[in-house]
Structures are given as C-alpha cells and as structure tokens.
JSON list of C-alpha atoms in Angstrom, two decimals:
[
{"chain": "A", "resi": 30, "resn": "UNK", "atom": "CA", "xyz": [-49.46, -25.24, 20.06]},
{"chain": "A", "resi": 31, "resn": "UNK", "atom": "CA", "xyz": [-49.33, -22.01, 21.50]},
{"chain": "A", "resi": 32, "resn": "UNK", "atom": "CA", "xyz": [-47.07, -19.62, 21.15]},
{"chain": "A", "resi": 33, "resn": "UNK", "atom": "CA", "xyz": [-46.13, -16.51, 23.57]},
{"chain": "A", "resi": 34, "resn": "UNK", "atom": "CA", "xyz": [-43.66, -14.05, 22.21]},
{"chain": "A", "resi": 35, "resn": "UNK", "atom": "CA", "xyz": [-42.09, -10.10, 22.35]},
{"chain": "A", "resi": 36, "resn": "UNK", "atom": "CA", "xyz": [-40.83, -8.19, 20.17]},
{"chain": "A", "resi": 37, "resn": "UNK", "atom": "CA", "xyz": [-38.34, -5.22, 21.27]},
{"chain": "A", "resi": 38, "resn": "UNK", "atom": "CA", "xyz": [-37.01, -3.00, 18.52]},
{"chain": "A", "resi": 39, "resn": "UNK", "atom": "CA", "xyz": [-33.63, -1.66, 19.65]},
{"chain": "A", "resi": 40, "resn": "UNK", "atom": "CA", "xyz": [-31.94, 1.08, 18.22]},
{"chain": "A", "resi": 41, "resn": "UNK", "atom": "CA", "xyz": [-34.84, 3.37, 18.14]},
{"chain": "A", "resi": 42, "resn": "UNK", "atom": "CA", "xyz": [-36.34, 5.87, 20.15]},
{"chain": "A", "resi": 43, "resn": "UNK", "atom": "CA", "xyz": [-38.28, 5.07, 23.12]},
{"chain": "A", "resi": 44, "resn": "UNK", "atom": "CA", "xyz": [-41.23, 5.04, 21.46]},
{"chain": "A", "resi": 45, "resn": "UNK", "atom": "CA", "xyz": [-41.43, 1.68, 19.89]},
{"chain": "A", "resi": 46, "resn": "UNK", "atom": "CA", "xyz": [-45.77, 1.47, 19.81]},
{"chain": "A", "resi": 47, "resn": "UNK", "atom": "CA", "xyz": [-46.42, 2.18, 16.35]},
{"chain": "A", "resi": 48, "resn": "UNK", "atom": "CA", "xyz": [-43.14, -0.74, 16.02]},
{"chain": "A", "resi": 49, "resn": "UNK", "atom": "CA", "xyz": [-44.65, -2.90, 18.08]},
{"chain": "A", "resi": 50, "resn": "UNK", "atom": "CA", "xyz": [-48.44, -2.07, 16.47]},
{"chain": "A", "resi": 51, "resn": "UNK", "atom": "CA", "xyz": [-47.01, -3.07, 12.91]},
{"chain": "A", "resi": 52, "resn": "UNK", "atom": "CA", "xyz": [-46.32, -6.54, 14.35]},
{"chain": "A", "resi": 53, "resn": "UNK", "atom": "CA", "xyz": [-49.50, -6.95, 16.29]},
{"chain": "A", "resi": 54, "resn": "UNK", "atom": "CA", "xyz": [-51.60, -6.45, 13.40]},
{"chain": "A", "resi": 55, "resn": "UNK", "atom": "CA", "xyz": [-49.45, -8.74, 11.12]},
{"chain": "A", "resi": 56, "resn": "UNK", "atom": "CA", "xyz": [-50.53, -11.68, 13.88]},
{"chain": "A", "resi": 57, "resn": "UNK", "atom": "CA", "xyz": [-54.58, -10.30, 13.90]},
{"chain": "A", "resi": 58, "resn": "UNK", "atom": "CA", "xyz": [-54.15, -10.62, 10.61]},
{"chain": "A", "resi": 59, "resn": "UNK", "atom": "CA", "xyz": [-53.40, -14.25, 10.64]},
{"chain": "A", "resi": 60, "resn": "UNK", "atom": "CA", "xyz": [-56.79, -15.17, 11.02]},
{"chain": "A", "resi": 61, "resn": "UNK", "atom": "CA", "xyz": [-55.24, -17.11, 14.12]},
{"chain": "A", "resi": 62, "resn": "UNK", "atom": "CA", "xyz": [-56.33, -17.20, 17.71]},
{"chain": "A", "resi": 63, "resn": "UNK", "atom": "CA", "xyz": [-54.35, -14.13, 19.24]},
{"chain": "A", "resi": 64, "resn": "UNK", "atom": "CA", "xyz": [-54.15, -12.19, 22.14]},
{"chain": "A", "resi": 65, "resn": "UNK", "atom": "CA", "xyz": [-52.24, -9.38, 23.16]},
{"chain": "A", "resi": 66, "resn": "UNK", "atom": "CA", "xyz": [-51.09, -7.99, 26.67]},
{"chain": "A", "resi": 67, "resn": "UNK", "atom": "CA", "xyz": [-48.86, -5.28, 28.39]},
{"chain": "A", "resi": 68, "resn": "UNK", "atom": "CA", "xyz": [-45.96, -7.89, 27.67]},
{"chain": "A", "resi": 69, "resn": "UNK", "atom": "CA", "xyz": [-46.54, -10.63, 25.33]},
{"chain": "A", "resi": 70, "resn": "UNK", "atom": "CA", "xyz": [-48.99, -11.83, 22.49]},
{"chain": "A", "resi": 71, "resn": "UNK", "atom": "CA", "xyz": [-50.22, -14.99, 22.07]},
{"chain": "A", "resi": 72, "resn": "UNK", "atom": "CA", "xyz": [-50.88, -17.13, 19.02]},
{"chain": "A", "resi": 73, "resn": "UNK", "atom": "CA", "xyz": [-52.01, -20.63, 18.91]},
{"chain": "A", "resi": 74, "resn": "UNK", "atom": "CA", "xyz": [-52.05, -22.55, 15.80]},
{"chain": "A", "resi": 75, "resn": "UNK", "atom": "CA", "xyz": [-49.52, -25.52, 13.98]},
{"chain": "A", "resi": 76, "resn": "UNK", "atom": "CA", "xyz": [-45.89, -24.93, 14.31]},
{"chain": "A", "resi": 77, "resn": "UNK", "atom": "CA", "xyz": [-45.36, -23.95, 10.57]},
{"chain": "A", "resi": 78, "resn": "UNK", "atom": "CA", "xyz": [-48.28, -21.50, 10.63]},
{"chain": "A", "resi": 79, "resn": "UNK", "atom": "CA", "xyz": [-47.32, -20.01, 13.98]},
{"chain": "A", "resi": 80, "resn": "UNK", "atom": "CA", "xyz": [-43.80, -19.60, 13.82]},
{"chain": "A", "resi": 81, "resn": "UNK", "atom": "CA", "xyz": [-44.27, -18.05, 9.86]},
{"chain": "A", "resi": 82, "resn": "UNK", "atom": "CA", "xyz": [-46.37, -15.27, 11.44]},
{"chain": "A", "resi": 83, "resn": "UNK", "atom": "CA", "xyz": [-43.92, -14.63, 14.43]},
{"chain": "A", "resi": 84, "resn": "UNK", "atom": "CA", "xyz": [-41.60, -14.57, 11.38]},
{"chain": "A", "resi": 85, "resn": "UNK", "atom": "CA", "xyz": [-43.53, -12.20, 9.88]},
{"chain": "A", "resi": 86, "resn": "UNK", "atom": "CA", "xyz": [-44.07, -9.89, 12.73]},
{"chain": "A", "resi": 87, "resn": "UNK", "atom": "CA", "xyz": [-40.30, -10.07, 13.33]},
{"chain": "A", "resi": 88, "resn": "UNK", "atom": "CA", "xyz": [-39.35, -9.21, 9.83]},
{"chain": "A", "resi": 89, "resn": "UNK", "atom": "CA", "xyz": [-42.35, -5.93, 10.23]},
{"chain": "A", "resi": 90, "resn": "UNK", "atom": "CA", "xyz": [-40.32, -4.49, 12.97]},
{"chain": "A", "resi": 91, "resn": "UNK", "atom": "CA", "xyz": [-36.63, -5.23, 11.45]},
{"chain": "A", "resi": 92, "resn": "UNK", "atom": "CA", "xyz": [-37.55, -3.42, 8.37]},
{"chain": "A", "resi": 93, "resn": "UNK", "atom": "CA", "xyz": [-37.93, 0.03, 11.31]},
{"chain": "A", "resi": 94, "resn": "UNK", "atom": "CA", "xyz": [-35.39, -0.90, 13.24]},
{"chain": "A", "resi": 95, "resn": "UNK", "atom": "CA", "xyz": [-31.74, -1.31, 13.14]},
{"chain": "A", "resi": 96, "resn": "UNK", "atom": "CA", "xyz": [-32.05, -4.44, 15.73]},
{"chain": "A", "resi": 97, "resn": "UNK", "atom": "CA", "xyz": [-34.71, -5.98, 16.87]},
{"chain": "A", "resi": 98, "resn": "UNK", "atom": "CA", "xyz": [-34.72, -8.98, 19.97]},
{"chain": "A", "resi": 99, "resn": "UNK", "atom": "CA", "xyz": [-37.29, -11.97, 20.08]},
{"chain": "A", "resi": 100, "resn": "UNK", "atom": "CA", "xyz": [-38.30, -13.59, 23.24]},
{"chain": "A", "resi": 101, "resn": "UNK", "atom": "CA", "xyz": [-40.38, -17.03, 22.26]},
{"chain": "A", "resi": 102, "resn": "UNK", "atom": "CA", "xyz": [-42.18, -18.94, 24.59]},
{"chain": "A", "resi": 103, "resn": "UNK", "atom": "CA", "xyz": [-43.72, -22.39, 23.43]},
{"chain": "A", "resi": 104, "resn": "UNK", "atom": "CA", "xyz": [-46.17, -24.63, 25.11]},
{"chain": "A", "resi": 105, "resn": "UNK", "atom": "CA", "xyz": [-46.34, -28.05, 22.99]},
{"chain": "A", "resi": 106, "resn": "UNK", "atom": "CA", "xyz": [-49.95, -29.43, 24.86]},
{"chain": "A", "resi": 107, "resn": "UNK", "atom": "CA", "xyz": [-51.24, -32.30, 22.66]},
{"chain": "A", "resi": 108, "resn": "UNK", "atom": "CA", "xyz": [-54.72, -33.06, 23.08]},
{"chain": "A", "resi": 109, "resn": "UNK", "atom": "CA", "xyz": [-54.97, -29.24, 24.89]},
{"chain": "A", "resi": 110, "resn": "UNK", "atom": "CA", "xyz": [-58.09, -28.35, 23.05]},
{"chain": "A", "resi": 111, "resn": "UNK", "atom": "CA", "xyz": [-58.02, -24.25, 21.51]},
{"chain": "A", "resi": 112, "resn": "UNK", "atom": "CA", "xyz": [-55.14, -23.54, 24.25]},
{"chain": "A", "resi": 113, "resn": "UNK", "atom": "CA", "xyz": [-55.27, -20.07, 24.45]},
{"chain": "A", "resi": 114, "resn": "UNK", "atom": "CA", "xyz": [-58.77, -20.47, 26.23]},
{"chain": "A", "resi": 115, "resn": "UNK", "atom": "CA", "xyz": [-58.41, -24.05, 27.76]},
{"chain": "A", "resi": 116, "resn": "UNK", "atom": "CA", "xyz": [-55.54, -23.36, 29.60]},
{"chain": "A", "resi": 117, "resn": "UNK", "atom": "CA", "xyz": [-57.52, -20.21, 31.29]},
{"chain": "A", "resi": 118, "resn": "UNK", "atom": "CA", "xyz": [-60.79, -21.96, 31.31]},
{"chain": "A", "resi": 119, "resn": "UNK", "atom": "CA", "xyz": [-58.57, -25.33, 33.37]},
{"chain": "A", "resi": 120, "resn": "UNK", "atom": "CA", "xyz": [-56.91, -23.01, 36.04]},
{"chain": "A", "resi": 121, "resn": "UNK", "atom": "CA", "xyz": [-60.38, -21.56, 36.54]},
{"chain": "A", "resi": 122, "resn": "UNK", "atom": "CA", "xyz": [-62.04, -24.46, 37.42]},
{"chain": "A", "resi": 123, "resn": "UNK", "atom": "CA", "xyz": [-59.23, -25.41, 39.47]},
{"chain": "A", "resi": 124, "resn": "UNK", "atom": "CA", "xyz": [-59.34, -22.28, 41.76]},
{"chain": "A", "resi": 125, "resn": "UNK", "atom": "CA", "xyz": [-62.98, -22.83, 42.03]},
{"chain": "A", "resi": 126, "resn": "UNK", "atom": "CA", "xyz": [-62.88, -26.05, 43.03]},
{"chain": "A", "resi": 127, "resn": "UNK", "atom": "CA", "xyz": [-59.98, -25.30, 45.62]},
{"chain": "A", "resi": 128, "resn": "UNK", "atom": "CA", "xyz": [-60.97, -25.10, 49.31]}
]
C-alpha cells in the first residue's frame, strides 16, 4: 500500500517547518520507503505499519500544536510491486512509449 499524507498544525505561527520536520523524521525513521515533497510525504508499507507511523507523525505535531489537520491519501495496488517507485517507473515507460 502506499500511503500519501499532510500534516498542517493549526493554531501556531506561520512557521510550522520545525512542526512539520518532527513528523518527517518520525516516518524516515520507520525504516519504510518514504518520500517527501513541497506538499505531501509518501510511505509505502502494510496498512498496520503505515497507518501506526502516520499515527505517530500525527501525534509528533499534536503534542506542538493546539490542532493539527490530516489529509490521507491511500492507493490499495495489489500485486503493485515497491509502489512508491513502480508507479513512477509505469508512467515512465508509458510516456516513452507514447507517440
């Protein structure tokens, strides 16, 4: 499975990095395949495993923040092999293969 999610710490002032640092490394941490981008970070793994580190992450930024809003994105592929490279790897054989 792989898992896409953001964390936004509300109630804070605008600068939420070292927040949203806290949860990143909490999900490097994992030992997990992650990745991280101007909006989301990814983690593939099994359900229980993923969704107790997005947990986890979520629980690192509540403990700064007064609030704190989850978006959660889930792509349930099975047979996908490692998805958070497959999926890349299928869409770039399939614009290199487009006319």
């Amino acid at each position: 499975m792989l898992i896409a999610f953001a964390l936004t710490p509300m109630g804070v002032d605008e600068n939420v990095a070292d927040l949203v640092a806290d949860a990143v490394r909490i999900v490097r941490e994992s030992g997990l395949p992650n990745r991280s981008d101007s909006m989301y970070t990814m983690i593939e793994g099994e359900w229980d495993e993923v969704m107790d580190v997005v947990r986890r992450a979520a629980e690192a930024v509540a403990a700064k923040a007064p609030r704190v809003q989850l978006v959660l994105k889930a792509d349930l592929w099975p047979g996908m092999d490692r998805p958070l490279d497959g999926k890349i790897a299928l869409l770039e054989q399939r614009v290199a293969d487009a006319p």
